[in-house]
PDB file of C-alpha atoms in Angstrom:
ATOM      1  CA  UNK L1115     121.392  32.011 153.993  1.00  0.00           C
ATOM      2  CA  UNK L1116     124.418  29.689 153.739  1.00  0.00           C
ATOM      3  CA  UNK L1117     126.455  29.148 149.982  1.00  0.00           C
ATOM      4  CA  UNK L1118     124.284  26.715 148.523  1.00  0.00           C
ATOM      5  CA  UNK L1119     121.081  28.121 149.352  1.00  0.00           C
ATOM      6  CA  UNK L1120     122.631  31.584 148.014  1.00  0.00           C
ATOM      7  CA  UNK L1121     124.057  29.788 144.754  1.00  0.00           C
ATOM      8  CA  UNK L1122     120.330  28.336 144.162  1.00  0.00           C
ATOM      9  CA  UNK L1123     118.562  31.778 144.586  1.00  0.00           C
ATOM     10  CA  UNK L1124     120.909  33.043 141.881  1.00  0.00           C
ATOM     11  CA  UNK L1125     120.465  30.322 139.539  1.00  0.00           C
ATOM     12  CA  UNK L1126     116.483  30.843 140.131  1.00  0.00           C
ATOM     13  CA  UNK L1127     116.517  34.385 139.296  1.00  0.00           C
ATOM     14  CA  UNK L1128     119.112  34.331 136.903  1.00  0.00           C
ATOM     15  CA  UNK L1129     119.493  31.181 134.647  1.00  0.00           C
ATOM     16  CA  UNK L1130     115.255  31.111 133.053  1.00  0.00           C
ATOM     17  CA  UNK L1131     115.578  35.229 132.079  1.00  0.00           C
ATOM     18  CA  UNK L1132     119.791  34.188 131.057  1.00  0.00           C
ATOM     19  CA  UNK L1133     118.253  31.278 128.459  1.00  0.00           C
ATOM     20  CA  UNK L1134     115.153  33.014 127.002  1.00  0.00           C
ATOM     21  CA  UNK L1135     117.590  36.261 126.417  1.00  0.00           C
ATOM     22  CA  UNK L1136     119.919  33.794 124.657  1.00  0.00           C
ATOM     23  CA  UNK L1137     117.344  32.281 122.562  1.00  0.00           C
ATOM     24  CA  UNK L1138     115.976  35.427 121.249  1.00  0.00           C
ATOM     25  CA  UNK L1139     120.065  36.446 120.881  1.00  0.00           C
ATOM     26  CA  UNK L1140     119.698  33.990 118.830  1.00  0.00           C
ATOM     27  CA  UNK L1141     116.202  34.373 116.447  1.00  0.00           C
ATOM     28  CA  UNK L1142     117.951  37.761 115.788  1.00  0.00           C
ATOM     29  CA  UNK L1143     119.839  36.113 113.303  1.00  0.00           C
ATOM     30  CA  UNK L1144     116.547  35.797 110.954  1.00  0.00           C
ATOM     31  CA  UNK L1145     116.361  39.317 110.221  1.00  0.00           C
ATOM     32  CA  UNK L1146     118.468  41.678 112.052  1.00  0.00           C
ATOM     33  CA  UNK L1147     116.952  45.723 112.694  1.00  0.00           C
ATOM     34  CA  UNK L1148     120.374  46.204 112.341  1.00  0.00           C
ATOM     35  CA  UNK L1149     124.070  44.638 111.665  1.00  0.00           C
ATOM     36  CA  UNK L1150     125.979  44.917 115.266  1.00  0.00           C
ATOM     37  CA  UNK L1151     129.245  45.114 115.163  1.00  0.00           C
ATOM     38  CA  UNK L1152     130.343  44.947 118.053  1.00  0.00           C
ATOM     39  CA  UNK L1153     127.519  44.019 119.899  1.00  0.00           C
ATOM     40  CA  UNK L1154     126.989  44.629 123.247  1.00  0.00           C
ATOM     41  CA  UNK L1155     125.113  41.664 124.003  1.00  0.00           C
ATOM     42  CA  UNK L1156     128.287  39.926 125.928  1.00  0.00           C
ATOM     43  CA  UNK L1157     128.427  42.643 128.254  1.00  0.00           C
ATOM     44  CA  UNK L1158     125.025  42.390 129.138  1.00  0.00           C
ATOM     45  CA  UNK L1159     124.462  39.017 129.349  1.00  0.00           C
ATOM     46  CA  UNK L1160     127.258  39.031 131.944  1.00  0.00           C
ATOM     47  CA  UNK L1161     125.731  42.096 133.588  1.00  0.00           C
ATOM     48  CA  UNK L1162     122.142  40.394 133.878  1.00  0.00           C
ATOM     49  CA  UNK L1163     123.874  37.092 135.928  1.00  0.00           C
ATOM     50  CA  UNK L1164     125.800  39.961 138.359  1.00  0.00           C
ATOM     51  CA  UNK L1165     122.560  41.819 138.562  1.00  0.00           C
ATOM     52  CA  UNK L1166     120.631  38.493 139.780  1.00  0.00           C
ATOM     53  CA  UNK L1167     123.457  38.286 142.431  1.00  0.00           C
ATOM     54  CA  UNK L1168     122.706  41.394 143.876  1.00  0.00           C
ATOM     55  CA  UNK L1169     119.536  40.761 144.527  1.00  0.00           C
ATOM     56  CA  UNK L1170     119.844  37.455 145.929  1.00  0.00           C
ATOM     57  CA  UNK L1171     122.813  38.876 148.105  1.00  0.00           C
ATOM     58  CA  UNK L1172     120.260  41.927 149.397  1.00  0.00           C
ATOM     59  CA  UNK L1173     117.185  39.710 149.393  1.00  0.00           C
ATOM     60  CA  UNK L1174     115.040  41.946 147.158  1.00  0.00           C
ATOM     61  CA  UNK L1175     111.834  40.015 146.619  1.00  0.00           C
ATOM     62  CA  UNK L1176     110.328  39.898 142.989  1.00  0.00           C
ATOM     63  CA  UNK L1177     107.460  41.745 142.450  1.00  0.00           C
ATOM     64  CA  UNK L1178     105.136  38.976 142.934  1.00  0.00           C
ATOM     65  CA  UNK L1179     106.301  38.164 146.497  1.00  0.00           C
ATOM     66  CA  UNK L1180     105.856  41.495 147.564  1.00  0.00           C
ATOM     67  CA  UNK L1181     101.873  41.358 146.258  1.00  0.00           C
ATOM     68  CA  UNK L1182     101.531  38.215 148.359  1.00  0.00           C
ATOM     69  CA  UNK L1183     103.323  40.229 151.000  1.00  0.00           C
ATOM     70  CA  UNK L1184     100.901  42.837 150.934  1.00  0.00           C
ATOM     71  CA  UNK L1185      97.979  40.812 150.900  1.00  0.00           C
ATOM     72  CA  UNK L1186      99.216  38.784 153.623  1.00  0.00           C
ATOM     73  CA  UNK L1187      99.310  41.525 156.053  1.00  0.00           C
ATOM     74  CA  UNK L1188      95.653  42.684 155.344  1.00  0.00           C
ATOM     75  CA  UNK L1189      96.266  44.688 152.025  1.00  0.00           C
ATOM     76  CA  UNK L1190      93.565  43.620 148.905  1.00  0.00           C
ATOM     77  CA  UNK L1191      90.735  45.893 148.796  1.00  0.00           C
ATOM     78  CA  UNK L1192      89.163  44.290 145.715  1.00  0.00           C
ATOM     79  CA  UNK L1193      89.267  40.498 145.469  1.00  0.00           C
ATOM     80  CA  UNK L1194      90.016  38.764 142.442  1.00  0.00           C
ATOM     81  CA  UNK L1195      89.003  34.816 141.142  1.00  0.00           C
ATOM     82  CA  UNK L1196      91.312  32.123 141.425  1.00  0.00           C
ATOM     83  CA  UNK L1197      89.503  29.636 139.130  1.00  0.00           C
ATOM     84  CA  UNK L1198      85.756  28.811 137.119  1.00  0.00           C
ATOM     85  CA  UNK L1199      85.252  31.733 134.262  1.00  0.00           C
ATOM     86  CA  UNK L1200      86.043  34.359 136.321  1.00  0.00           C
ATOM     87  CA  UNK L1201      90.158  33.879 136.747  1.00  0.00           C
ATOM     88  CA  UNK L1202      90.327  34.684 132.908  1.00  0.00           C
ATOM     89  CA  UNK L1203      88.545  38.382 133.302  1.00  0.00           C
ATOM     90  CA  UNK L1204      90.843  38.790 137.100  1.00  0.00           C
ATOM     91  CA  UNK L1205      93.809  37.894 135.174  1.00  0.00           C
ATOM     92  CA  UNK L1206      93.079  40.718 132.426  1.00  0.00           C
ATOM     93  CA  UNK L1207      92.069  43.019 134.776  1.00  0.00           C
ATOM     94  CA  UNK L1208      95.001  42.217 136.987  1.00  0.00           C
ATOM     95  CA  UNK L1209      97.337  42.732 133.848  1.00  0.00           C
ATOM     96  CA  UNK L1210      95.988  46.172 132.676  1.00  0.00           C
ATOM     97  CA  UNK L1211      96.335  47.992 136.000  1.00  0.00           C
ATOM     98  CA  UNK L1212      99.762  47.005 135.969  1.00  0.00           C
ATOM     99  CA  UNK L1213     100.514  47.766 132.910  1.00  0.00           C
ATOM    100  CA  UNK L1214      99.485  51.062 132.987  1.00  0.00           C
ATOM    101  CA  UNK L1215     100.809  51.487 136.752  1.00  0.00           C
ATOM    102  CA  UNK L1216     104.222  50.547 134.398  1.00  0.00           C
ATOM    103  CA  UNK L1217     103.496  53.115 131.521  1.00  0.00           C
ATOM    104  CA  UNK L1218     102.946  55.894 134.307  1.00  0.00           C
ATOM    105  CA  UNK L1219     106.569  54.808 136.199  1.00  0.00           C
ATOM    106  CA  UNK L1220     108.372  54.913 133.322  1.00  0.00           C
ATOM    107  CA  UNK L1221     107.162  58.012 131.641  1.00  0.00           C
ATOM    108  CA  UNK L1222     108.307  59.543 135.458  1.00  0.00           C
ATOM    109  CA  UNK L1223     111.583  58.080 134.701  1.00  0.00           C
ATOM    110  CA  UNK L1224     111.484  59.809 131.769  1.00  0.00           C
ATOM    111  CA  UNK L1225     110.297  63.224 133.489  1.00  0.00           C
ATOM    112  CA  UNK L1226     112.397  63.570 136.822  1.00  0.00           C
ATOM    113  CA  UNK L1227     116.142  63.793 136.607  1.00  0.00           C
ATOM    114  CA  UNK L1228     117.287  61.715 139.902  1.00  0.00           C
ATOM    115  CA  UNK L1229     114.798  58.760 137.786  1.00  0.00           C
ATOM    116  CA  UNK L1230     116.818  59.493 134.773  1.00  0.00           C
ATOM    117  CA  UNK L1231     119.933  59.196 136.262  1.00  0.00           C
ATOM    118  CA  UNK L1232     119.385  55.821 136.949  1.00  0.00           C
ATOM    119  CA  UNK L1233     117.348  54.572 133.781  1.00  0.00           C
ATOM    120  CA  UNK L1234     119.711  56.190 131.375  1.00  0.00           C
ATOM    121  CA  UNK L1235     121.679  52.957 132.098  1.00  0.00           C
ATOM    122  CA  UNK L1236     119.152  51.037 129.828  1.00  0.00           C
ATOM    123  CA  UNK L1237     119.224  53.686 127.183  1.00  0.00           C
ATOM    124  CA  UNK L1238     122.545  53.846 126.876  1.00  0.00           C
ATOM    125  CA  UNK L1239     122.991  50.966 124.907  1.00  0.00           C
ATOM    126  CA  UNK L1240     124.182  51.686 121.642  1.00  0.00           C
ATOM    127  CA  UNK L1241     122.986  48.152 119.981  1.00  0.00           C
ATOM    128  CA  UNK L1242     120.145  47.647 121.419  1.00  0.00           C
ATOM    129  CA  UNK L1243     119.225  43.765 121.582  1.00  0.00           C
ATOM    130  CA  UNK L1244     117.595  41.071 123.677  1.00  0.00           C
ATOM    131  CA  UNK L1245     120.172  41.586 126.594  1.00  0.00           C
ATOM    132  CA  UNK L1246     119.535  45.096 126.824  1.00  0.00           C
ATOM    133  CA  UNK L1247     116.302  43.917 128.577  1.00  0.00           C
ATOM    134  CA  UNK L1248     118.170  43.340 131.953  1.00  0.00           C
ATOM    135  CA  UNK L1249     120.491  46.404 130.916  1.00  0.00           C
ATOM    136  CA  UNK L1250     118.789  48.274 134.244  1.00  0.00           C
ATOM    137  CA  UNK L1251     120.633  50.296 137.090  1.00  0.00           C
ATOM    138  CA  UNK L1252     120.480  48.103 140.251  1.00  0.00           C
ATOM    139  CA  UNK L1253     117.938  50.597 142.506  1.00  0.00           C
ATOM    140  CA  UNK L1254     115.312  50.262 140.052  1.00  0.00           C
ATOM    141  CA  UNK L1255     113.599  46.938 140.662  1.00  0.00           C
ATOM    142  CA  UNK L1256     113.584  48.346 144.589  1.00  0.00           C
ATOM    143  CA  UNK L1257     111.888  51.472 142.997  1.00  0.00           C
ATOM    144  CA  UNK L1258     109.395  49.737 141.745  1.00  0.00           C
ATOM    145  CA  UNK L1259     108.374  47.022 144.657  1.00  0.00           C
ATOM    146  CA  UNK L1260     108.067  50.213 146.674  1.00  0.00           C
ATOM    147  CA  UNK L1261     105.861  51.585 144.285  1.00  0.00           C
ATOM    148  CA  UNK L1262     103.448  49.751 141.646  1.00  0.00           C
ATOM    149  CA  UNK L1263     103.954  46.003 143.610  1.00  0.00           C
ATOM    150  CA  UNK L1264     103.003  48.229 146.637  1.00  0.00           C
ATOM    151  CA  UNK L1265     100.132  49.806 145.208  1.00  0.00           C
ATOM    152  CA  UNK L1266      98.961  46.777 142.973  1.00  0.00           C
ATOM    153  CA  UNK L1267      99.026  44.955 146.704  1.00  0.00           C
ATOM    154  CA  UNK L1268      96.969  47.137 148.465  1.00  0.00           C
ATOM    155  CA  UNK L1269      94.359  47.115 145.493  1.00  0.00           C
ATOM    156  CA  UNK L1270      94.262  43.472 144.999  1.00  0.00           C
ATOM    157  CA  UNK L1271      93.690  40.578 147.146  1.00  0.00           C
ATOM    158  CA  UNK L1272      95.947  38.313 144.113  1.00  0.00           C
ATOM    159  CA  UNK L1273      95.374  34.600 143.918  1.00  0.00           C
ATOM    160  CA  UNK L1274      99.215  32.915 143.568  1.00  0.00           C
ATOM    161  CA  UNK L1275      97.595  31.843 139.881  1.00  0.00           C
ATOM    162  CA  UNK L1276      97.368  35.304 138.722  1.00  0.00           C
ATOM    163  CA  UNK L1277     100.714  36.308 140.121  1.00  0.00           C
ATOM    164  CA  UNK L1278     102.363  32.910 138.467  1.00  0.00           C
ATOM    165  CA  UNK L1279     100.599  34.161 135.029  1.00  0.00           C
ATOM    166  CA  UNK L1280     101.296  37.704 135.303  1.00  0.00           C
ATOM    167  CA  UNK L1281     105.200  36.614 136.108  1.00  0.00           C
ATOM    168  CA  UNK L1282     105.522  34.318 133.162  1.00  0.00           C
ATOM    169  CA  UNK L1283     104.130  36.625 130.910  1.00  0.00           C
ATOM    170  CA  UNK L1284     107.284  39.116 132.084  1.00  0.00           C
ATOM    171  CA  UNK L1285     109.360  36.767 129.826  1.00  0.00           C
ATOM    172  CA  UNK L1286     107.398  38.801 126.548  1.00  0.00           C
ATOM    173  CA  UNK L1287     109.782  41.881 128.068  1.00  0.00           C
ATOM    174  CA  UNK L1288     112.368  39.990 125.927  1.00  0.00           C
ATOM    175  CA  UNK L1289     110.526  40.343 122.896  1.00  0.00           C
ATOM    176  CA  UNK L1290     110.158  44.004 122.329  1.00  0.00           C
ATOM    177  CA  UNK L1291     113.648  44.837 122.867  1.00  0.00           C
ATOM    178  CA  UNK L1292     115.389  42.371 120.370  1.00  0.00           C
ATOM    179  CA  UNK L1293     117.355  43.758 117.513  1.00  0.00           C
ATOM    180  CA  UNK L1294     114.805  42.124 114.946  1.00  0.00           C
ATOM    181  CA  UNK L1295     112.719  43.338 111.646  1.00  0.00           C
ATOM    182  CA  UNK L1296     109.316  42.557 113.491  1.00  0.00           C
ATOM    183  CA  UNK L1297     106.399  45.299 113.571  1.00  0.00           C
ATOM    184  CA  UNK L1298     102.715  44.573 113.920  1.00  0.00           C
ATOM    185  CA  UNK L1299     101.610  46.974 111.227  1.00  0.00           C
ATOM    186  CA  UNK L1300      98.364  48.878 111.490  1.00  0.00           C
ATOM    187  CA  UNK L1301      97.949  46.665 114.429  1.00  0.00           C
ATOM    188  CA  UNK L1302     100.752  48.343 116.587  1.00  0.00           C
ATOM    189  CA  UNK L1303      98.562  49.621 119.294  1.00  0.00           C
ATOM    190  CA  UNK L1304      97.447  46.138 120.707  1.00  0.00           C
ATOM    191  CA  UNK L1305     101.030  45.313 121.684  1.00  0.00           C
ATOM    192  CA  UNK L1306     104.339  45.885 122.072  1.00  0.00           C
ATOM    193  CA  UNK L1307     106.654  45.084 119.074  1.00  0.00           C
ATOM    194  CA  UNK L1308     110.752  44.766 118.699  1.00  0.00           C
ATOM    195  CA  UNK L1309     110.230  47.887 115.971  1.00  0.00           C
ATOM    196  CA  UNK L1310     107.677  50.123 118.287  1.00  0.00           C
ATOM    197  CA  UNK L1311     109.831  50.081 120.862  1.00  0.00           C
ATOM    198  CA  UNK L1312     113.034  50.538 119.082  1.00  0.00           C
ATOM    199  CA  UNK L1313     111.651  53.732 118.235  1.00  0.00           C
ATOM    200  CA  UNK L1314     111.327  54.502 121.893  1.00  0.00           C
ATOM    201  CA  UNK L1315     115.534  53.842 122.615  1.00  0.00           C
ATOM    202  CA  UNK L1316     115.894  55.144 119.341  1.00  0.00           C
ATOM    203  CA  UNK L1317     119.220  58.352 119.020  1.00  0.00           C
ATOM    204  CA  UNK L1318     117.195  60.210 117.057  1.00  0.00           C
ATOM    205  CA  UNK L1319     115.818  63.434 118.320  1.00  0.00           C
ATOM    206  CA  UNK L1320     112.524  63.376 116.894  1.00  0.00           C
ATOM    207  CA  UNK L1321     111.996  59.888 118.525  1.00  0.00           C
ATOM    208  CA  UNK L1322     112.309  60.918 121.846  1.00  0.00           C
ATOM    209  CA  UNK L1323     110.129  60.952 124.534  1.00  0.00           C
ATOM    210  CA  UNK L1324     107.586  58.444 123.028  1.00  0.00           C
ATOM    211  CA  UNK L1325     106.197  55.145 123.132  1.00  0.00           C
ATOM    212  CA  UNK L1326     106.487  54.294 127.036  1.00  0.00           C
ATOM    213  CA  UNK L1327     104.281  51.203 126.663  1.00  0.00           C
ATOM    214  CA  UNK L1328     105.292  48.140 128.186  1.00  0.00           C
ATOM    215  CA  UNK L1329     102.956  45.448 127.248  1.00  0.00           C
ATOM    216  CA  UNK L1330      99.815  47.115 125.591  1.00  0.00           C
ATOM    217  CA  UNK L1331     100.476  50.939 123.067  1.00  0.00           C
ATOM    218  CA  UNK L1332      96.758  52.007 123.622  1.00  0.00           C
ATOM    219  CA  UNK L1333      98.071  53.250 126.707  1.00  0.00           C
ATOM    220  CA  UNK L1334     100.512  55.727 124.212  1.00  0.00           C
ATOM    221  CA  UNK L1335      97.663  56.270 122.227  1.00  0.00           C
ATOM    222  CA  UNK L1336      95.115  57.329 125.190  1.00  0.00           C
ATOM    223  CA  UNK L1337      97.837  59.673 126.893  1.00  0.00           C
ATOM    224  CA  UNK L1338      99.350  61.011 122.776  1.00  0.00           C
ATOM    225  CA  UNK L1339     102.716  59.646 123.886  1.00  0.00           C
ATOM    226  CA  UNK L1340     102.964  57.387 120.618  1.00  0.00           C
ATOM    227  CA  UNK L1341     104.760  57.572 117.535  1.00  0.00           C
ATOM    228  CA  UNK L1342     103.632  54.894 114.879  1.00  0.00           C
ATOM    229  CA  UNK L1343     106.864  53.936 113.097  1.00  0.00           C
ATOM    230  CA  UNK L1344     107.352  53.932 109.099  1.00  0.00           C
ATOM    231  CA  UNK L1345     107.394  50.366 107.737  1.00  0.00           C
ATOM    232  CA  UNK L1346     111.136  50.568 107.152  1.00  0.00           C
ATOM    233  CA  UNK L1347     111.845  53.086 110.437  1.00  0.00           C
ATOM    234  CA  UNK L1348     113.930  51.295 112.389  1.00  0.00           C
ATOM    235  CA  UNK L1349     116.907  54.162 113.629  1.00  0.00           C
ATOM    236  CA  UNK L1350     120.084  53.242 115.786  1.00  0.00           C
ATOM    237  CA  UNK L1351     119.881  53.639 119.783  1.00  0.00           C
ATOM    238  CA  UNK L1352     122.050  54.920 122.113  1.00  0.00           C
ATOM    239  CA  UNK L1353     122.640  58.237 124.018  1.00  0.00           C
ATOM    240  CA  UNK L1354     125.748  58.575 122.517  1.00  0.00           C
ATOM    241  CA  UNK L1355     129.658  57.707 122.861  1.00  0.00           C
ATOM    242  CA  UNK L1356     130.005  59.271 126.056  1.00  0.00           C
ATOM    243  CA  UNK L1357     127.273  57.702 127.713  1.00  0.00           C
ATOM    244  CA  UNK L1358     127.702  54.091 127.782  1.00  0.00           C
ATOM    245  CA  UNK L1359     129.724  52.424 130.707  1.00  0.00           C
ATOM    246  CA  UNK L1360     132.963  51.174 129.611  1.00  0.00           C
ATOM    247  CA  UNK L1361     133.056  49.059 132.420  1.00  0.00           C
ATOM    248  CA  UNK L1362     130.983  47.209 135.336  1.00  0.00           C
ATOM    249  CA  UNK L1363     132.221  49.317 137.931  1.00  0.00           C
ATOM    250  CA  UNK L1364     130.929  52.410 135.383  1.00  0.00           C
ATOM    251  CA  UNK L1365     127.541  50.310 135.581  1.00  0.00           C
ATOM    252  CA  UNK L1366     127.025  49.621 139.393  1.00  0.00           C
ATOM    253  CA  UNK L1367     127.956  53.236 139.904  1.00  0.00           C
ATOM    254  CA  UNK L1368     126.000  54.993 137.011  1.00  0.00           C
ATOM    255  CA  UNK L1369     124.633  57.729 137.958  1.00  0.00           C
ATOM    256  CA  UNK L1370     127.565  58.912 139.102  1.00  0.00           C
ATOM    257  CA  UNK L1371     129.716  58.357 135.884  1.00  0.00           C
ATOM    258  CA  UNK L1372     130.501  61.722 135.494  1.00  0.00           C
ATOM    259  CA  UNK L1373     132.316  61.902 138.998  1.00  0.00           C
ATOM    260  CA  UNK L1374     134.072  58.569 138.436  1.00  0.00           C
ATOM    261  CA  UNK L1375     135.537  59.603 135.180  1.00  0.00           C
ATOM    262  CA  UNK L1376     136.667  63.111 136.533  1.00  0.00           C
ATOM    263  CA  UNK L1377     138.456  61.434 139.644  1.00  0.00           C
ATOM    264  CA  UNK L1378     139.968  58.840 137.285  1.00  0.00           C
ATOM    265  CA  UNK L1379     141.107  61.684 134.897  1.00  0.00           C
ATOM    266  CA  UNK L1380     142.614  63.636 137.709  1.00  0.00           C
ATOM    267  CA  UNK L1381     144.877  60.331 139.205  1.00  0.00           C
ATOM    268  CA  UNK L1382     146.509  60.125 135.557  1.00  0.00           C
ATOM    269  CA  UNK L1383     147.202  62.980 135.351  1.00  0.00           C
ATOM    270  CA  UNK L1384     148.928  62.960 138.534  1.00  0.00           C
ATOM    271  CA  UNK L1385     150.467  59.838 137.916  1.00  0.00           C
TER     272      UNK L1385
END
């Protein structure tokens, strides 16, 4: 890959997920969960575009590519439409299975400590926003093409129709996590919603472990993992003072925080 074919993959992955996180920044201004000051949106923002060059610098596919990947080395057990009545039904189909393939992944991250470790990073966030969406440790996309893209591969034989749907439908990721006064009522279980899932980052005790759902609640409300949030219930995020990365370095090495800050701690006071 020479410099200008590495510059374009960055600006591929990068810029469309950069401008609808910016837009949303900026619908938050309607009606605000919560007044942010100081927000942590510049951080992330500049996080997301370093984040998008690491992956174009180790030539991690998307999850897409590595379903087409799959299928074109045999995998596909059950076929799904590409056009006529039937795409609409694939499509859904398609969509379910990975969402709950996504509930079940992240309620393990949730579960297992060396998971944890790494997706604290995205909780840590103490004003939680629309560029907290990208606010993810590094290893984790790789996690997941080795897991649910692996899996959804080997069970689908995916026209490139459903995978360009299913990919531009990632963009409603944005949505859920934006710092905005938007909940879906008695309707919360049909999908995801900026409040529902505030509850889910939310600092508060009672909040935790709860409402895993990526796209689609019902999948909280099948497994009892749900908590239907008050009409005005919209608490602060955040793990706490201690657990936010006061820089990038802090970031790129997260899980290992603790040791960075103890070595740092020990070279001042030697110095």
């Amino acid at each position: 890959m020479d410099l200008s074919d590495f510059a374009e993959d960055v600006a591929y992955k990068s810029l469309p997920v950069l401008g609808a996180i910016l837009l949303a920044l900026a619908v938050e201004r309607l009606r605000p969960a919560e007044r942010q000051r100081p927000s942590s949106a510049a951080f992330n923002v500049a996080y997301t575009f370093v984040y998008a060059i690491g992956f174009a610098a180790l030539q991690l596919a998307t999850g897409a590519l590595t379903v087409a990947a799959v299928n074109a080395a045999g995998g596909g057990l059950i076929p799904l439409a590409h056009k006529g009545w039937q795409l609409l039904p694939s499509f859904l189909f398609y969509l379910l299975t990975l969402d709950l393939l996504e509930y079940l992944f992240h309620r393990a991250q949730h579960r297992y400590a060396w998971l944890w470790a790494m997706h604290s990073l995205h909780h840590s966030d103490p004003a939680m926003n629309a560029s907290t969406t990208e606010r993810h440790f590094w290893l984790e996309p790789g996690l997941k093409l080795l897991t649910i893209y692996l899996l959804a591969g080997l069970l689908f034989k995916t026209p490139p129709v459903i995978l360009g749907m299913y990919a531009l439908l990632g963009f409603y990721n944005i949505v859920p996590h934006m710092n905005l006064r938007l909940g879906f009522g008695r309707w919360w279980f049909l999908l995801n919603s900026p409040q529902y899932h505030r509850i889910h980052h939310s600092a508060r005790p009672e909040h935790y472990n709860c409402n895993y759902a990526a796209l689609f609640p019902f999948w909280d409300r099948i497994f009892g993992t749900y908590h239907v949030p008050q009409s005005d219930e919209y608490p602060p995020t955040g793990l706490g003072p201690d657990e936010t990365p006061n820089h990038f370095a802090e970031a790129l090495l997260w899980p290992l925080r603790r040791l960075w800050r103890r070595r740092a701690k020990q070279r001042q006071s030697v110095g």
